[in-house]
Short mmCIF file of C-alpha atoms and ligand atoms in Angstrom, two decimals:
data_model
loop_
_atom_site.label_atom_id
_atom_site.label_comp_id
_atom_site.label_asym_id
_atom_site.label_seq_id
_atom_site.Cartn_x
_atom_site.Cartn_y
_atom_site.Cartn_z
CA UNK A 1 -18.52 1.60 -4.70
CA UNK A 2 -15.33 2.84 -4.02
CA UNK A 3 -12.94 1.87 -0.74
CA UNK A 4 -9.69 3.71 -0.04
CA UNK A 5 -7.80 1.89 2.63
CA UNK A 6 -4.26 4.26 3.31
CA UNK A 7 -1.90 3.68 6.23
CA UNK A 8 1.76 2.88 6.74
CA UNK A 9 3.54 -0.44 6.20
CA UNK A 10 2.49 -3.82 7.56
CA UNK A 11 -0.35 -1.97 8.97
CA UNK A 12 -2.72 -4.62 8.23
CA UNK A 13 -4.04 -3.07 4.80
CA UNK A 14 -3.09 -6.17 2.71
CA UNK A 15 -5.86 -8.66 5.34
CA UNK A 16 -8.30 -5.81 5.26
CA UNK A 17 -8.74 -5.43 1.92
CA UNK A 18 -8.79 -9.11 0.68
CA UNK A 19 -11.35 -9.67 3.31
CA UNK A 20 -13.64 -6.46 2.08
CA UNK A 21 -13.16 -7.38 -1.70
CA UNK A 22 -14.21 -10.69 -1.06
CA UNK A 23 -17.51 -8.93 1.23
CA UNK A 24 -18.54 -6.62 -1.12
CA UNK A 25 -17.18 -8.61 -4.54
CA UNK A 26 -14.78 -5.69 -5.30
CA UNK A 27 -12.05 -5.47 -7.80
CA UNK A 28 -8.88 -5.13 -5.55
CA UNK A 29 -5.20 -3.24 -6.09
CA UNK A 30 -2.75 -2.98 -3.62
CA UNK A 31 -1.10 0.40 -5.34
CA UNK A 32 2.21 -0.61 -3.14
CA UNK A 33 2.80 -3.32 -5.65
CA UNK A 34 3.13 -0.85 -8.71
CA UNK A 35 5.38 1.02 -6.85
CA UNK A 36 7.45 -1.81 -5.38
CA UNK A 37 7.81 -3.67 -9.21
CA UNK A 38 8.53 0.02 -10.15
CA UNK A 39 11.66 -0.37 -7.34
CA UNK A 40 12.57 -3.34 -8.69
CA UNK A 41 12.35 -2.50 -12.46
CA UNK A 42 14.87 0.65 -11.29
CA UNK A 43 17.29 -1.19 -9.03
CA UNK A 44 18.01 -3.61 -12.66
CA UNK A 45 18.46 -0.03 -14.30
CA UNK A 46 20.03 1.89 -12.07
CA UNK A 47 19.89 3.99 -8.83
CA UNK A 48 16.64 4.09 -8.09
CA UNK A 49 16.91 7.60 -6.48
CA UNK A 50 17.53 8.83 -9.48
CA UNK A 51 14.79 10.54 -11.66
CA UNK A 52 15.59 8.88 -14.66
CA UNK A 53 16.42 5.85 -13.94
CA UNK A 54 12.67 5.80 -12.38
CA UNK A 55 11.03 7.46 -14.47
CA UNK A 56 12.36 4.65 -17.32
CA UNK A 57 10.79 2.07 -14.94
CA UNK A 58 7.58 3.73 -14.27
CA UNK A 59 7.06 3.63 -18.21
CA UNK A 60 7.89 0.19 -18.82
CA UNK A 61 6.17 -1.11 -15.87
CA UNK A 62 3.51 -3.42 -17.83
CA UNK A 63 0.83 -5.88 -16.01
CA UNK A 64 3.29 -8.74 -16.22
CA UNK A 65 5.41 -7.23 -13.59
CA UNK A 66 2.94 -7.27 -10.89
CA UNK A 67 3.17 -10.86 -10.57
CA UNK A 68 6.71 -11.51 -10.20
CA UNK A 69 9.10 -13.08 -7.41
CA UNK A 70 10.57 -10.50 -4.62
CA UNK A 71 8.27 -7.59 -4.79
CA UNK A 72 7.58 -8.30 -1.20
CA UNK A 73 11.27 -8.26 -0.13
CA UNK A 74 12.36 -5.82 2.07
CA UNK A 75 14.63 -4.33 -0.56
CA UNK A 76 11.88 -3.99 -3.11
CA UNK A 77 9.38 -2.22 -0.37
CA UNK A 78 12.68 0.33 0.39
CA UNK A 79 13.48 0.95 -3.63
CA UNK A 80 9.37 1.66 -4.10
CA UNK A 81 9.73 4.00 -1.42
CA UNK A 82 12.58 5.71 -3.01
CA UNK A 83 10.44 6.10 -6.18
CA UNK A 84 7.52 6.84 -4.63
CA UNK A 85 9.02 10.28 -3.77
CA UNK A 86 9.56 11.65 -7.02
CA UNK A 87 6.48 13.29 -8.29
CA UNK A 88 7.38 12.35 -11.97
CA UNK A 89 6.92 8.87 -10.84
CA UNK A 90 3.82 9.20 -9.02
CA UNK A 91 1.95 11.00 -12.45
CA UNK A 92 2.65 7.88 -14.79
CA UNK A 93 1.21 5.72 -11.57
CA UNK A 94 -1.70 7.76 -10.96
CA UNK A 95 -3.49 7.22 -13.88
CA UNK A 96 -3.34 4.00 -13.79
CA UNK A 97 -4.67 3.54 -10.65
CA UNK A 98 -7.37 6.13 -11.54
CA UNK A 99 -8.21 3.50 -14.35
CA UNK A 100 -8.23 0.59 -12.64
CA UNK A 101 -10.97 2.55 -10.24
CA UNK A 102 -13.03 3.73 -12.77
CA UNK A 103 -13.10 0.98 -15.06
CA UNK A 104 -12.43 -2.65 -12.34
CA UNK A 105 -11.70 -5.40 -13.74
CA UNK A 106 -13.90 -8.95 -14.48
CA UNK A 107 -17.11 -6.72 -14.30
CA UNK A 108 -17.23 -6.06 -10.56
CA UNK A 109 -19.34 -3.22 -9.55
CA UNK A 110 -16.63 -1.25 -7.48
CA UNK A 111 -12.92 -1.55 -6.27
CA UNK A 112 -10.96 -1.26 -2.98
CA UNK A 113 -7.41 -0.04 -3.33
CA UNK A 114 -4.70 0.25 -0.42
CA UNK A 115 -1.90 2.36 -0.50
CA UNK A 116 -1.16 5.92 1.37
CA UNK A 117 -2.29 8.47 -0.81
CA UNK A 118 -5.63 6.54 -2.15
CA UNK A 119 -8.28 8.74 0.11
CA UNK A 120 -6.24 11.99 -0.73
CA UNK A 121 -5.22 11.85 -4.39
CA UNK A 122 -5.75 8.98 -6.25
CA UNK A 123 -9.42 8.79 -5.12
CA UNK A 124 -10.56 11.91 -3.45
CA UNK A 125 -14.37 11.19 -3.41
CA UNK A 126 -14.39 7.71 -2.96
CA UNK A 127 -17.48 6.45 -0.75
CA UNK A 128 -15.24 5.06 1.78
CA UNK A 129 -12.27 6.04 3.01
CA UNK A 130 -9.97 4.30 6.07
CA UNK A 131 -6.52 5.02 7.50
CA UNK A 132 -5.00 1.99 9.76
CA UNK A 133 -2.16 2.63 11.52
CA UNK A 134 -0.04 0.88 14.38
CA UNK A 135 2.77 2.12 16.28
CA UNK A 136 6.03 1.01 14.22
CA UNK A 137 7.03 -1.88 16.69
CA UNK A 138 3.69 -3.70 16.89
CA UNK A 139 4.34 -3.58 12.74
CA UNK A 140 7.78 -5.24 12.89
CA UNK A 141 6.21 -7.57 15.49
CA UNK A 142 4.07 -8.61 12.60
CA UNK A 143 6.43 -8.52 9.92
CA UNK A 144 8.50 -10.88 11.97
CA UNK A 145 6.56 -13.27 12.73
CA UNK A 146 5.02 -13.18 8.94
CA UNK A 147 8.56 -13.82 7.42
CA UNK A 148 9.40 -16.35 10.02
CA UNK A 149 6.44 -18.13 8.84
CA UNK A 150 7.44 -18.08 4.95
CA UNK A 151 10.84 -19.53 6.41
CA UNK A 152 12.34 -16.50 6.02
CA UNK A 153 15.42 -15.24 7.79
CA UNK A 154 14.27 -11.76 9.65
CA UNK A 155 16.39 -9.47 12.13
CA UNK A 156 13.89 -7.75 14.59
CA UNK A 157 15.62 -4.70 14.41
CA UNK A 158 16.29 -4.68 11.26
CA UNK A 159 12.95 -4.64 10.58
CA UNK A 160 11.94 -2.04 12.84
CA UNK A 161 14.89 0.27 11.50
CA UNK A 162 13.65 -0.48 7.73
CA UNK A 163 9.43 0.05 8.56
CA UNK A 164 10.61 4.15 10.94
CA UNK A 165 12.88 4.76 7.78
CA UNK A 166 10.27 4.06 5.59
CA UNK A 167 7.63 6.18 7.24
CA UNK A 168 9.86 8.83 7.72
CA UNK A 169 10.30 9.15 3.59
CA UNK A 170 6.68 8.08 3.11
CA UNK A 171 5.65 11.09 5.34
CA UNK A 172 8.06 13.51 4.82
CA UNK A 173 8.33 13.51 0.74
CA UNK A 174 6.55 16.69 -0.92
CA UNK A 175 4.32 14.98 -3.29
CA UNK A 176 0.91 13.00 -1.43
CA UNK A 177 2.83 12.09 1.61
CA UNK A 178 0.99 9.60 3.61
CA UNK A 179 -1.34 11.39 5.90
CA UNK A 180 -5.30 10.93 6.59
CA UNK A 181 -7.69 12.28 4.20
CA UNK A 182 -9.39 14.80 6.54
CA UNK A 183 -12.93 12.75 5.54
CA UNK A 184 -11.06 9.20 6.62
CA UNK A 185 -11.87 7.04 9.52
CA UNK A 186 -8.74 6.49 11.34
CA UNK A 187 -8.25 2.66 13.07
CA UNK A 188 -5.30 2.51 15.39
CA UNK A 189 -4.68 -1.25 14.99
CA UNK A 190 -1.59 -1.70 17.66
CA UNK A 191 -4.32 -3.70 20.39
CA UNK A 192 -6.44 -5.20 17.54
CA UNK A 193 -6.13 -8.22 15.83
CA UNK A 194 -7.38 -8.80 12.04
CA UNK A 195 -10.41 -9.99 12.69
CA UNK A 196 -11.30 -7.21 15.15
CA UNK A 197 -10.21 -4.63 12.35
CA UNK A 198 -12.57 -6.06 9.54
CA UNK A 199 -15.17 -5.97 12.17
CA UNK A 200 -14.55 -2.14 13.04
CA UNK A 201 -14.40 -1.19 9.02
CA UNK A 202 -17.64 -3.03 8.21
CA UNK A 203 -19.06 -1.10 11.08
CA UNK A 204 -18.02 1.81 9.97
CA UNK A 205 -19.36 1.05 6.03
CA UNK A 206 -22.13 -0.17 7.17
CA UNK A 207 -23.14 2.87 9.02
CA UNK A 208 -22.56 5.31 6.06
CA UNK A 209 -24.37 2.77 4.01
O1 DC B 301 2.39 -0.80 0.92
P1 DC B 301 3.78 -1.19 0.50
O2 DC B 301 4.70 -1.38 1.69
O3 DC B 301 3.79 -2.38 -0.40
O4 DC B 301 4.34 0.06 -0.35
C1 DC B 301 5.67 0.13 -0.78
C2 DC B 301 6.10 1.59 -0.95
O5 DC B 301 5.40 2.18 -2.05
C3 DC B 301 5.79 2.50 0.23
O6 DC B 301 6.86 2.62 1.12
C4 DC B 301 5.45 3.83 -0.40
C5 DC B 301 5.05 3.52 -1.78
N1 DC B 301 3.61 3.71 -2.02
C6 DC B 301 3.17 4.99 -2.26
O7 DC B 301 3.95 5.93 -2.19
N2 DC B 301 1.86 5.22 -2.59
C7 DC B 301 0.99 4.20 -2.65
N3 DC B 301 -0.28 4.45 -2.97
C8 DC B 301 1.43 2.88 -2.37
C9 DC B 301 2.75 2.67 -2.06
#
């Protein structure tokens, strides 16, 4: 069993999927963290705009990194996007994350992954596929509010300014810009809270099932 959960930033995808790997007893990867310790690994380098400075992250990007402090800054989530648009990049990812679906970890019998090209690429004919969206400001509503609860310092629209850029390169880059798979179910989150979106994906599993 394979989920593909896609959508733009603090859509939701993070709650979602925890809740459905915990459901179904699914291995679970949030792709956005390989990309965002790739950011990271390239800001230490370099530029990460650069091809080759990201390209040297990609391929020293080891397990290890997926664990570490600040890959849920702001400024690693804008240096993943930056890397995420250069289709170099995206080949070393992809096979990893084609791995970790065919092969998940601690013997579970399927995974769910989140990203934004998961339904499209990375997974094409998995058995599920979503696509949550919101409209950007009911996402830096949420970011707010989440980073004021970790004690965080947060500018509303700074946020807002940082999750529109970020769509606009997410969307707009050449290589699996985020976008629907044409077989996804799409949930427009904005009026929903998280407990009302697991409800409408289980629904919607559960009647494919
Ligand atoms: O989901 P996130 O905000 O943690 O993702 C960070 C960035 O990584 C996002 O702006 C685009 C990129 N990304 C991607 O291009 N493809 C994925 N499957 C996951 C993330």
């Amino acid at each position: 069993m394979i989920i593909a959960v896609d959508g733009p930033a603090a859509a939701g995808k993070g709650t979602l999927t925890r809740k459905l790997a915990e459901h179904f007893n699914l291995a679970r990867l949030d792709t956005g963290m390989i990309y965002r310790a790739v950011g990271l690994k390239a800001l230490k380098i370099g530029d990460p705009v650069d091809e080759k400075v990201a390209v040297e992250a990609a391929q020293l990007l080891s397990f290890d990194d997926l664990d570490q402090q600040g890959l849920r800054d702001e400024a690693a989530g804008n240096a993943a996007s930056q890397v995420a648009a250069i289709p170099a990049v995206r080949d070393i990812l992809l096979k990893f994350q084609r791995n970790f679906a065919a092969n998940p970890p601690n013997d579970k019998i399927g995974a769910v992954l989140d990203g934004r090209d998961i339904g499209t690429v990375v997974c094409p004919d998995a058995s599920y596929k979503l696509f949550i969206l919101a409209s950007p400001e009911v996402r830096a509503e949420r970011r707010y509010k989440e980073l004021q609860e970790r004690g965080e310092e947060a500018i509303r629209s700074a946020i807002l300014r940082d999750i529109i850029d970020r769509d606009e390169r997410d969307r707009s880059r050449t290589v699996a810009p985020l976008e629907p798979a044409t077989d996804a179910e799409v949930i427009d989150t904005s009026d929903m809270d998280a407990d009302a979106v697991y409800a409408a994906a289980l629904n919607y599993i559960s009647s494919r099932m």
